[in-house]
Amino acid sequence: MPLVEHLRELRNRLAKAVLAIVVVSVVAAFYSEQLMQFLAEPVPKCDDLTNSDGGNCAIVSFNTLTSPFTTTIKVSLMAGLVVSSPVWLYQLWAFVAPGLHRHEKKYTYVFTAAAVPLFAGGALLSYVILPVSIKVLLSLTPGGSANILSLDEVLDFTIRMVLIFGLAFELPLLLVMLNMVGIVTGRRMLGWWRGVVMGVFVFGAVATPTTDPVGMLALSVPIIVLFFFAVGFSLMNDRRRARKESEGPSDDEASELDHTPEAVEPAEPVTALPEQTSRDRVNGYDDVT
């Protein structure tokens, strides 16, 4: 396809993806109140301010006149982006797929099939530990003080935790994909395990918005377990690749070329023509022509 056709195809795919997000966001706006209650559920709520002494609970409120509107828009767009993800992911796949080999398409199927449950598992884990993390943060409130939390900030905190946990759970999958395309071997990943364990715990301590060890351990331990699963899979994949390479490439793959230079044979002696043996020169040249 020429470049103009590619751009037209990209425009059509983007239009369909955006349309799906907008339609789902509009529908989610009618259920925005239920969505906001669901996302703010981990916060222990007080009946009145007198019960919030020492941070055992909090009052969730809107602090500005425009906060109800902006929060509704934010929650609706987030719901539209998440719920319509099968549509816009398919549009992205449909645009890229024609340029992929058969084995590359297989890898993308595996990546998509594993990425969705991993992200969902991380998001679910973050939502489970949110009540514990929020209680730890509220417990730092000194006696005689009350907590009045902005619903917009609570939603930002919840969404940030969900995204951090969900994306962090994709790290082992990224390592597996790098191994499947031949960039990193399983043996090399196994040699990284000390640095990975240390780095994951540091990342868990820095990335989680809470200061308690519960959030850090809840994020770090599953990632480390998934990392060793990725190492085990990569080691098995390396053995499978070694056996496959001995059988030759598949039908839609090009064979590897051997670029090793070959030895050059000695040059043969050049025999002059009888006409070129004459000492006569014409205009300074001894060529018979």
PDB file of C-alpha atoms in Angstrom:
ATOM      1  CA  MET A   1       0.000   0.000   0.000  1.00  0.00           C
ATOM      2  CA  PRO A   2       1.226   3.545  -0.691  1.00  0.00           C
ATOM      3  CA  LEU A   3       1.745   5.963   2.205  1.00  0.00           C
ATOM      4  CA  VAL A   4      -1.550   7.782   1.578  1.00  0.00           C
ATOM      5  CA  GLU A   5      -3.480   4.507   1.863  1.00  0.00           C
ATOM      6  CA  HIS A   6      -1.700   3.696   5.128  1.00  0.00           C
ATOM      7  CA  LEU A   7      -2.626   7.110   6.542  1.00  0.00           C
ATOM      8  CA  ARG A   8      -6.230   6.686   5.432  1.00  0.00           C
ATOM      9  CA  GLU A   9      -6.365   3.255   7.065  1.00  0.00           C
ATOM     10  CA  LEU A  10      -4.889   4.691  10.269  1.00  0.00           C
ATOM     11  CA  ARG A  11      -7.459   7.503  10.265  1.00  0.00           C
ATOM     12  CA  ASN A  12     -10.351   5.047   9.908  1.00  0.00           C
ATOM     13  CA  ARG A  13      -9.016   2.816  12.690  1.00  0.00           C
ATOM     14  CA  LEU A  14      -8.521   5.783  15.039  1.00  0.00           C
ATOM     15  CA  ALA A  15     -12.010   7.101  14.263  1.00  0.00           C
ATOM     16  CA  LYS A  16     -13.598   3.761  15.176  1.00  0.00           C
ATOM     17  CA  ALA A  17     -11.554   3.535  18.375  1.00  0.00           C
ATOM     18  CA  VAL A  18     -12.430   7.071  19.472  1.00  0.00           C
ATOM     19  CA  LEU A  19     -16.099   6.515  18.637  1.00  0.00           C
ATOM     20  CA  ALA A  20     -16.191   3.404  20.821  1.00  0.00           C
ATOM     21  CA  ILE A  21     -14.576   5.279  23.732  1.00  0.00           C
ATOM     22  CA  VAL A  22     -17.014   8.187  23.406  1.00  0.00           C
ATOM     23  CA  VAL A  23     -20.101   5.951  23.218  1.00  0.00           C
ATOM     24  CA  VAL A  24     -19.103   3.913  26.281  1.00  0.00           C
ATOM     25  CA  SER A  25     -18.157   7.097  28.187  1.00  0.00           C
ATOM     26  CA  VAL A  26     -21.588   8.594  27.513  1.00  0.00           C
ATOM     27  CA  VAL A  27     -23.272   5.439  28.791  1.00  0.00           C
ATOM     28  CA  ALA A  28     -20.960   5.378  31.843  1.00  0.00           C
ATOM     29  CA  ALA A  29     -21.930   8.977  32.661  1.00  0.00           C
ATOM     30  CA  PHE A  30     -25.425   7.759  33.587  1.00  0.00           C
ATOM     31  CA  TYR A  31     -23.818   5.426  36.142  1.00  0.00           C
ATOM     32  CA  SER A  32     -21.115   7.837  37.322  1.00  0.00           C
ATOM     33  CA  GLU A  33     -22.530   8.014  40.852  1.00  0.00           C
ATOM     34  CA  GLN A  34     -22.299   4.244  41.292  1.00  0.00           C
ATOM     35  CA  LEU A  35     -18.785   4.246  39.810  1.00  0.00           C
ATOM     36  CA  MET A  36     -17.612   6.990  42.185  1.00  0.00           C
ATOM     37  CA  GLN A  37     -19.067   5.128  45.155  1.00  0.00           C
ATOM     38  CA  PHE A  38     -17.281   1.962  44.051  1.00  0.00           C
ATOM     39  CA  LEU A  39     -13.908   3.712  43.680  1.00  0.00           C
ATOM     40  CA  ALA A  40     -14.287   5.552  47.007  1.00  0.00           C
ATOM     41  CA  GLU A  41     -15.462   2.429  48.858  1.00  0.00           C
ATOM     42  CA  PRO A  42     -12.004   1.673  50.431  1.00  0.00           C
ATOM     43  CA  VAL A  43     -12.175   4.922  52.441  1.00  0.00           C
ATOM     44  CA  PRO A  44     -13.654   4.356  55.936  1.00  0.00           C
ATOM     45  CA  LYS A  45     -16.402   6.994  56.028  1.00  0.00           C
ATOM     46  CA  CYS A  46     -17.663   8.868  59.081  1.00  0.00           C
ATOM     47  CA  ASP A  47     -21.273   9.747  59.819  1.00  0.00           C
ATOM     48  CA  ASP A  48     -20.191  13.223  60.970  1.00  0.00           C
ATOM     49  CA  LEU A  49     -16.991  15.097  61.763  1.00  0.00           C
ATOM     50  CA  THR A  50     -17.184  14.306  65.471  1.00  0.00           C
ATOM     51  CA  ASN A  51     -16.423  10.657  64.716  1.00  0.00           C
ATOM     52  CA  SER A  52     -13.229  11.514  62.781  1.00  0.00           C
ATOM     53  CA  ASP A  53     -11.067  12.217  65.808  1.00  0.00           C
ATOM     54  CA  GLY A  54      -7.581  10.819  65.329  1.00  0.00           C
ATOM     55  CA  GLY A  55      -8.093   9.668  61.750  1.00  0.00           C
ATOM     56  CA  ASN A  56     -10.135   6.534  62.323  1.00  0.00           C
ATOM     57  CA  CYS A  57     -12.436   7.614  59.465  1.00  0.00           C
ATOM     58  CA  ALA A  58     -12.948  10.476  57.017  1.00  0.00           C
ATOM     59  CA  ILE A  59     -15.582  12.634  55.356  1.00  0.00           C
ATOM     60  CA  VAL A  60     -15.469  12.503  51.546  1.00  0.00           C
ATOM     61  CA  SER A  61     -16.588  15.752  49.934  1.00  0.00           C
ATOM     62  CA  PHE A  62     -16.348  18.055  46.922  1.00  0.00           C
ATOM     63  CA  ASN A  63     -14.166  21.062  47.673  1.00  0.00           C
ATOM     64  CA  THR A  64     -14.970  23.300  44.683  1.00  0.00           C
ATOM     65  CA  LEU A  65     -18.066  24.236  42.732  1.00  0.00           C
ATOM     66  CA  THR A  66     -16.880  22.516  39.549  1.00  0.00           C
ATOM     67  CA  SER A  67     -15.579  19.350  41.249  1.00  0.00           C
ATOM     68  CA  PRO A  68     -18.795  17.306  40.749  1.00  0.00           C
ATOM     69  CA  PHE A  69     -18.715  18.008  37.005  1.00  0.00           C
ATOM     70  CA  THR A  70     -14.985  17.413  36.462  1.00  0.00           C
ATOM     71  CA  THR A  71     -15.023  14.263  38.597  1.00  0.00           C
ATOM     72  CA  THR A  72     -17.988  12.873  36.664  1.00  0.00           C
ATOM     73  CA  ILE A  73     -16.211  13.520  33.354  1.00  0.00           C
ATOM     74  CA  LYS A  74     -13.011  11.923  34.618  1.00  0.00           C
ATOM     75  CA  VAL A  75     -14.728   8.785  35.904  1.00  0.00           C
ATOM     76  CA  SER A  76     -16.821   8.443  32.740  1.00  0.00           C
ATOM     77  CA  LEU A  77     -13.781   8.734  30.450  1.00  0.00           C
ATOM     78  CA  MET A  78     -11.831   6.242  32.524  1.00  0.00           C
ATOM     79  CA  ALA A  79     -14.708   3.771  32.380  1.00  0.00           C
ATOM     80  CA  GLY A  80     -15.048   4.342  28.631  1.00  0.00           C
ATOM     81  CA  LEU A  81     -11.349   3.725  28.074  1.00  0.00           C
ATOM     82  CA  VAL A  82     -11.358   0.504  30.104  1.00  0.00           C
ATOM     83  CA  VAL A  83     -14.656  -0.989  28.924  1.00  0.00           C
ATOM     84  CA  SER A  84     -14.026  -0.192  25.255  1.00  0.00           C
ATOM     85  CA  SER A  85     -10.481  -1.580  25.368  1.00  0.00           C
ATOM     86  CA  PRO A  86     -11.398  -4.697  23.321  1.00  0.00           C
ATOM     87  CA  VAL A  87     -12.569  -2.417  20.490  1.00  0.00           C
ATOM     88  CA  TRP A  88      -9.595  -0.061  20.302  1.00  0.00           C
ATOM     89  CA  LEU A  89      -7.133  -2.903  20.904  1.00  0.00           C
ATOM     90  CA  TYR A  90      -8.678  -4.753  17.985  1.00  0.00           C
ATOM     91  CA  GLN A  91      -8.410  -1.632  15.785  1.00  0.00           C
ATOM     92  CA  LEU A  92      -4.729  -1.339  16.700  1.00  0.00           C
ATOM     93  CA  TRP A  93      -4.234  -5.020  15.933  1.00  0.00           C
ATOM     94  CA  ALA A  94      -6.102  -4.775  12.619  1.00  0.00           C
ATOM     95  CA  PHE A  95      -3.819  -1.933  11.527  1.00  0.00           C
ATOM     96  CA  VAL A  96      -0.578  -3.716  12.455  1.00  0.00           C
ATOM     97  CA  ALA A  97      -1.448  -7.335  11.615  1.00  0.00           C
ATOM     98  CA  PRO A  98      -1.095  -7.187   7.784  1.00  0.00           C
ATOM     99  CA  GLY A  99       2.610  -6.387   8.152  1.00  0.00           C
ATOM    100  CA  LEU A 100       3.418  -9.262  10.510  1.00  0.00           C
ATOM    101  CA  HIS A 101       4.719 -12.738   9.829  1.00  0.00           C
ATOM    102  CA  ARG A 102       2.775 -15.758  10.973  1.00  0.00           C
ATOM    103  CA  HIS A 103       4.954 -16.360  14.024  1.00  0.00           C
ATOM    104  CA  GLU A 104       4.775 -12.659  14.948  1.00  0.00           C
ATOM    105  CA  LYS A 105       0.968 -12.800  14.879  1.00  0.00           C
ATOM    106  CA  LYS A 106       1.136 -15.788  17.184  1.00  0.00           C
ATOM    107  CA  TYR A 107       3.250 -13.795  19.630  1.00  0.00           C
ATOM    108  CA  THR A 108       0.771 -10.915  19.671  1.00  0.00           C
ATOM    109  CA  TYR A 109      -2.101 -13.304  20.356  1.00  0.00           C
ATOM    110  CA  VAL A 110      -0.182 -14.716  23.314  1.00  0.00           C
ATOM    111  CA  PHE A 111       0.744 -11.232  24.528  1.00  0.00           C
ATOM    112  CA  THR A 112      -2.857  -9.976  24.420  1.00  0.00           C
ATOM    113  CA  ALA A 113      -4.251 -13.123  26.020  1.00  0.00           C
ATOM    114  CA  ALA A 114      -1.795 -12.851  28.925  1.00  0.00           C
ATOM    115  CA  ALA A 115      -1.687  -9.046  29.321  1.00  0.00           C
ATOM    116  CA  VAL A 116      -5.385  -8.628  30.103  1.00  0.00           C
ATOM    117  CA  PRO A 117      -5.595 -11.098  33.043  1.00  0.00           C
ATOM    118  CA  LEU A 118      -2.249  -9.906  34.430  1.00  0.00           C
ATOM    119  CA  PHE A 119      -3.380  -6.274  34.443  1.00  0.00           C
ATOM    120  CA  ALA A 120      -6.752  -7.258  35.906  1.00  0.00           C
ATOM    121  CA  GLY A 121      -5.025  -9.308  38.622  1.00  0.00           C
ATOM    122  CA  GLY A 122      -2.798  -6.391  39.587  1.00  0.00           C
ATOM    123  CA  ALA A 123      -5.733  -3.984  39.611  1.00  0.00           C
ATOM    124  CA  LEU A 124      -7.786  -6.356  41.771  1.00  0.00           C
ATOM    125  CA  LEU A 125      -4.910  -6.796  44.216  1.00  0.00           C
ATOM    126  CA  SER A 126      -4.516  -3.028  44.554  1.00  0.00           C
ATOM    127  CA  TYR A 127      -8.221  -2.634  45.256  1.00  0.00           C
ATOM    128  CA  VAL A 128      -8.028  -5.352  47.931  1.00  0.00           C
ATOM    129  CA  ILE A 129      -5.154  -3.704  49.841  1.00  0.00           C
ATOM    130  CA  LEU A 130      -6.467  -0.130  49.411  1.00  0.00           C
ATOM    131  CA  PRO A 131      -8.547  -0.202  52.641  1.00  0.00           C
ATOM    132  CA  VAL A 132      -5.467  -1.262  54.631  1.00  0.00           C
ATOM    133  CA  SER A 133      -3.281   1.399  53.027  1.00  0.00           C
ATOM    134  CA  ILE A 134      -5.844   4.151  53.529  1.00  0.00           C
ATOM    135  CA  LYS A 135      -6.344   3.210  57.185  1.00  0.00           C
ATOM    136  CA  VAL A 136      -2.580   3.362  57.740  1.00  0.00           C
ATOM    137  CA  LEU A 137      -2.421   6.838  56.199  1.00  0.00           C
ATOM    138  CA  LEU A 138      -5.436   8.066  58.181  1.00  0.00           C
ATOM    139  CA  SER A 139      -3.963   6.703  61.398  1.00  0.00           C
ATOM    140  CA  LEU A 140      -1.197   9.306  61.150  1.00  0.00           C
ATOM    141  CA  THR A 141      -3.749  12.064  61.806  1.00  0.00           C
ATOM    142  CA  PRO A 142      -3.087  13.598  65.253  1.00  0.00           C
ATOM    143  CA  GLY A 143      -5.744  13.545  67.939  1.00  0.00           C
ATOM    144  CA  GLY A 144      -8.254  16.377  67.895  1.00  0.00           C
ATOM    145  CA  SER A 145      -8.129  16.614  64.077  1.00  0.00           C
ATOM    146  CA  ALA A 146     -10.628  15.430  61.493  1.00  0.00           C
ATOM    147  CA  ASN A 147     -10.136  14.260  57.902  1.00  0.00           C
ATOM    148  CA  ILE A 148     -12.137  15.876  55.119  1.00  0.00           C
ATOM    149  CA  LEU A 149     -11.001  14.288  51.868  1.00  0.00           C
ATOM    150  CA  SER A 150     -11.732  15.533  48.383  1.00  0.00           C
ATOM    151  CA  LEU A 151     -13.475  12.880  46.309  1.00  0.00           C
ATOM    152  CA  ASP A 152     -11.373  13.934  43.329  1.00  0.00           C
ATOM    153  CA  GLU A 153      -8.164  13.238  45.270  1.00  0.00           C
ATOM    154  CA  VAL A 154      -9.533   9.912  46.531  1.00  0.00           C
ATOM    155  CA  LEU A 155     -10.320   8.847  42.970  1.00  0.00           C
ATOM    156  CA  ASP A 156      -6.872   9.958  41.775  1.00  0.00           C
ATOM    157  CA  PHE A 157      -5.269   7.941  44.571  1.00  0.00           C
ATOM    158  CA  THR A 158      -7.342   4.853  43.742  1.00  0.00           C
ATOM    159  CA  ILE A 159      -6.693   5.098  40.000  1.00  0.00           C
ATOM    160  CA  ARG A 160      -2.967   5.637  40.549  1.00  0.00           C
ATOM    161  CA  MET A 161      -2.751   2.539  42.734  1.00  0.00           C
ATOM    162  CA  VAL A 162      -4.697   0.472  40.196  1.00  0.00           C
ATOM    163  CA  LEU A 163      -2.483   1.620  37.301  1.00  0.00           C
ATOM    164  CA  ILE A 164       0.761   1.064  39.217  1.00  0.00           C
ATOM    165  CA  PHE A 165      -0.194  -2.467  40.246  1.00  0.00           C
ATOM    166  CA  GLY A 166      -1.685  -3.342  36.863  1.00  0.00           C
ATOM    167  CA  LEU A 167       1.297  -2.110  34.829  1.00  0.00           C
ATOM    168  CA  ALA A 168       3.821  -3.604  37.252  1.00  0.00           C
ATOM    169  CA  PHE A 169       2.263  -7.023  36.716  1.00  0.00           C
ATOM    170  CA  GLU A 170       3.060  -6.663  32.990  1.00  0.00           C
ATOM    171  CA  LEU A 171       6.836  -6.584  33.615  1.00  0.00           C
ATOM    172  CA  PRO A 172       7.320 -10.404  33.576  1.00  0.00           C
ATOM    173  CA  LEU A 173       5.256 -10.589  30.390  1.00  0.00           C
ATOM    174  CA  LEU A 174       7.565  -8.018  28.784  1.00  0.00           C
ATOM    175  CA  LEU A 175      10.575 -10.175  29.654  1.00  0.00           C
ATOM    176  CA  VAL A 176       8.873 -13.208  28.128  1.00  0.00           C
ATOM    177  CA  MET A 177       8.191 -11.304  24.910  1.00  0.00           C
ATOM    178  CA  LEU A 178      11.811 -10.129  24.735  1.00  0.00           C
ATOM    179  CA  ASN A 179      12.861 -13.759  25.063  1.00  0.00           C
ATOM    180  CA  MET A 180      10.402 -14.935  22.419  1.00  0.00           C
ATOM    181  CA  VAL A 181      11.815 -12.486  19.863  1.00  0.00           C
ATOM    182  CA  GLY A 182      15.361 -13.549  20.726  1.00  0.00           C
ATOM    183  CA  ILE A 183      16.623 -10.401  22.487  1.00  0.00           C
ATOM    184  CA  VAL A 184      17.201 -11.844  25.984  1.00  0.00           C
ATOM    185  CA  THR A 185      17.910 -15.465  26.907  1.00  0.00           C
ATOM    186  CA  GLY A 186      16.515 -17.221  29.943  1.00  0.00           C
ATOM    187  CA  ARG A 187      19.992 -17.921  31.310  1.00  0.00           C
ATOM    188  CA  ARG A 188      20.838 -14.241  31.150  1.00  0.00           C
ATOM    189  CA  MET A 189      17.605 -13.312  32.970  1.00  0.00           C
ATOM    190  CA  LEU A 190      18.397 -15.883  35.649  1.00  0.00           C
ATOM    191  CA  GLY A 191      21.699 -14.119  36.230  1.00  0.00           C
ATOM    192  CA  TRP A 192      19.802 -10.903  36.987  1.00  0.00           C
ATOM    193  CA  TRP A 193      17.752 -12.332  39.869  1.00  0.00           C
ATOM    194  CA  ARG A 194      19.602 -10.577  42.717  1.00  0.00           C
ATOM    195  CA  GLY A 195      19.384  -7.170  41.071  1.00  0.00           C
ATOM    196  CA  VAL A 196      15.764  -7.772  40.063  1.00  0.00           C
ATOM    197  CA  VAL A 197      14.703  -8.703  43.605  1.00  0.00           C
ATOM    198  CA  MET A 198      16.421  -5.630  45.025  1.00  0.00           C
ATOM    199  CA  GLY A 199      15.064  -3.360  42.302  1.00  0.00           C
ATOM    200  CA  VAL A 200      11.500  -4.656  42.673  1.00  0.00           C
ATOM    201  CA  PHE A 201      11.470  -3.981  46.422  1.00  0.00           C
ATOM    202  CA  VAL A 202      12.866  -0.486  45.858  1.00  0.00           C
ATOM    203  CA  PHE A 203      10.262   0.103  43.148  1.00  0.00           C
ATOM    204  CA  GLY A 204       7.514  -1.166  45.466  1.00  0.00           C
ATOM    205  CA  ALA A 205       8.608   1.221  48.197  1.00  0.00           C
ATOM    206  CA  VAL A 206       8.784   4.224  45.862  1.00  0.00           C
ATOM    207  CA  ALA A 207       5.866   3.554  43.503  1.00  0.00           C
ATOM    208  CA  THR A 208       3.168   2.861  46.096  1.00  0.00           C
ATOM    209  CA  PRO A 209       1.708   6.130  47.408  1.00  0.00           C
ATOM    210  CA  THR A 210       1.410   4.692  50.916  1.00  0.00           C
ATOM    211  CA  THR A 211       4.149   4.582  53.542  1.00  0.00           C
ATOM    212  CA  ASP A 212       3.184   1.215  55.010  1.00  0.00           C
ATOM    213  CA  PRO A 213       5.060  -2.034  54.258  1.00  0.00           C
ATOM    214  CA  VAL A 214       1.809  -3.776  53.335  1.00  0.00           C
ATOM    215  CA  GLY A 215       1.557  -2.008  49.985  1.00  0.00           C
ATOM    216  CA  MET A 216       5.240  -2.542  49.210  1.00  0.00           C
ATOM    217  CA  LEU A 217       5.084  -6.282  49.964  1.00  0.00           C
ATOM    218  CA  ALA A 218       1.760  -6.722  48.170  1.00  0.00           C
ATOM    219  CA  LEU A 219       3.288  -5.217  45.024  1.00  0.00           C
ATOM    220  CA  SER A 220       6.816  -6.645  45.213  1.00  0.00           C
ATOM    221  CA  VAL A 221       6.238 -10.291  46.157  1.00  0.00           C
ATOM    222  CA  PRO A 222       3.853 -11.145  43.259  1.00  0.00           C
ATOM    223  CA  ILE A 223       6.166  -9.442  40.751  1.00  0.00           C
ATOM    224  CA  ILE A 224       9.139 -11.469  41.986  1.00  0.00           C
ATOM    225  CA  VAL A 225       7.116 -14.700  41.737  1.00  0.00           C
ATOM    226  CA  LEU A 226       6.025 -13.767  38.203  1.00  0.00           C
ATOM    227  CA  PHE A 227       9.636 -12.934  37.318  1.00  0.00           C
ATOM    228  CA  PHE A 228      10.798 -16.451  38.194  1.00  0.00           C
ATOM    229  CA  PHE A 229       7.882 -17.878  36.218  1.00  0.00           C
ATOM    230  CA  ALA A 230       9.087 -15.773  33.273  1.00  0.00           C
ATOM    231  CA  VAL A 231      12.639 -17.096  33.733  1.00  0.00           C
ATOM    232  CA  GLY A 232      11.411 -20.700  33.769  1.00  0.00           C
ATOM    233  CA  PHE A 233       9.329 -20.157  30.640  1.00  0.00           C
ATOM    234  CA  SER A 234      12.261 -18.468  28.888  1.00  0.00           C
ATOM    235  CA  LEU A 235      14.598 -21.349  29.682  1.00  0.00           C
ATOM    236  CA  MET A 236      12.133 -23.824  28.179  1.00  0.00           C
ATOM    237  CA  ASN A 237      11.605 -21.550  25.176  1.00  0.00           C
ATOM    238  CA  ASP A 238      15.358 -21.376  24.578  1.00  0.00           C
ATOM    239  CA  ARG A 239      15.539 -25.167  24.420  1.00  0.00           C
ATOM    240  CA  ARG A 240      12.565 -25.250  22.037  1.00  0.00           C
ATOM    241  CA  ARG A 241      14.166 -22.596  19.815  1.00  0.00           C
ATOM    242  CA  ALA A 242      17.420 -24.561  19.674  1.00  0.00           C
ATOM    243  CA  ARG A 243      15.566 -27.656  18.464  1.00  0.00           C
ATOM    244  CA  LYS A 244      13.558 -25.632  15.927  1.00  0.00           C
ATOM    245  CA  GLU A 245      16.642 -23.943  14.472  1.00  0.00           C
ATOM    246  CA  SER A 246      18.118 -27.353  13.725  1.00  0.00           C
ATOM    247  CA  GLU A 247      15.034 -28.123  11.611  1.00  0.00           C
ATOM    248  CA  GLY A 248      15.296 -24.979   9.450  1.00  0.00           C
ATOM    249  CA  PRO A 249      13.036 -21.899   9.024  1.00  0.00           C
ATOM    250  CA  SER A 250       9.284 -22.010   8.469  1.00  0.00           C
ATOM    251  CA  ASP A 251       7.618 -21.361   5.099  1.00  0.00           C
ATOM    252  CA  ASP A 252       7.193 -17.581   5.587  1.00  0.00           C
ATOM    253  CA  GLU A 253      10.655 -16.958   7.058  1.00  0.00           C
ATOM    254  CA  ALA A 254      13.819 -16.244   5.130  1.00  0.00           C
ATOM    255  CA  SER A 255      16.837 -18.445   5.661  1.00  0.00           C
ATOM    256  CA  GLU A 256      19.797 -16.895   7.436  1.00  0.00           C
ATOM    257  CA  LEU A 257      22.566 -15.844   5.079  1.00  0.00           C
ATOM    258  CA  ASP A 258      26.184 -16.729   5.706  1.00  0.00           C
ATOM    259  CA  HIS A 259      28.141 -13.494   5.279  1.00  0.00           C
ATOM    260  CA  THR A 260      31.525 -15.077   6.062  1.00  0.00           C
ATOM    261  CA  PRO A 261      33.964 -14.111   3.269  1.00  0.00           C
ATOM    262  CA  GLU A 262      35.393 -16.998   1.281  1.00  0.00           C
ATOM    263  CA  ALA A 263      39.052 -17.421   0.386  1.00  0.00           C
ATOM    264  CA  VAL A 264      40.065 -15.773  -2.910  1.00  0.00           C
ATOM    265  CA  GLU A 265      41.878 -17.991  -5.428  1.00  0.00           C
ATOM    266  CA  PRO A 266      45.154 -16.751  -6.973  1.00  0.00           C
ATOM    267  CA  ALA A 267      44.670 -14.611 -10.076  1.00  0.00           C
ATOM    268  CA  GLU A 268      45.409 -16.241 -13.431  1.00  0.00           C
ATOM    269  CA  PRO A 269      48.250 -14.727 -15.530  1.00  0.00           C
ATOM    270  CA  VAL A 270      47.068 -12.434 -18.334  1.00  0.00           C
ATOM    271  CA  THR A 271      48.337 -13.310 -21.820  1.00  0.00           C
ATOM    272  CA  ALA A 272      48.721 -10.384 -24.209  1.00  0.00           C
ATOM    273  CA  LEU A 273      47.164 -10.538 -27.656  1.00  0.00           C
ATOM    274  CA  PRO A 274      49.556 -10.804 -30.629  1.00  0.00           C
ATOM    275  CA  GLU A 275      48.535  -7.325 -31.710  1.00  0.00           C
ATOM    276  CA  GLN A 276      49.452  -5.946 -28.250  1.00  0.00           C
ATOM    277  CA  THR A 277      53.045  -7.225 -28.388  1.00  0.00           C
ATOM    278  CA  SER A 278      53.990  -4.601 -30.948  1.00  0.00           C
ATOM    279  CA  ARG A 279      56.007  -1.663 -29.743  1.00  0.00           C
ATOM    280  CA  ASP A 280      54.137   0.667 -32.104  1.00  0.00           C
ATOM    281  CA  ARG A 281      51.975   3.251 -30.341  1.00  0.00           C
ATOM    282  CA  VAL A 282      49.140   5.268 -31.844  1.00  0.00           C
ATOM    283  CA  ASN A 283      48.481   8.601 -30.185  1.00  0.00           C
ATOM    284  CA  GLY A 284      50.330   7.401 -27.100  1.00  0.00           C
ATOM    285  CA  TYR A 285      48.303   4.145 -26.719  1.00  0.00           C
ATOM    286  CA  ASP A 286      49.478   0.623 -27.416  1.00  0.00           C
ATOM    287  CA  ASP A 287      45.917  -0.875 -27.592  1.00  0.00           C
ATOM    288  CA  VAL A 288      45.160  -2.188 -31.060  1.00  0.00           C
ATOM    289  CA  THR A 289      41.805  -0.374 -30.952  1.00  0.00           C
TER     290      THR A 289
END
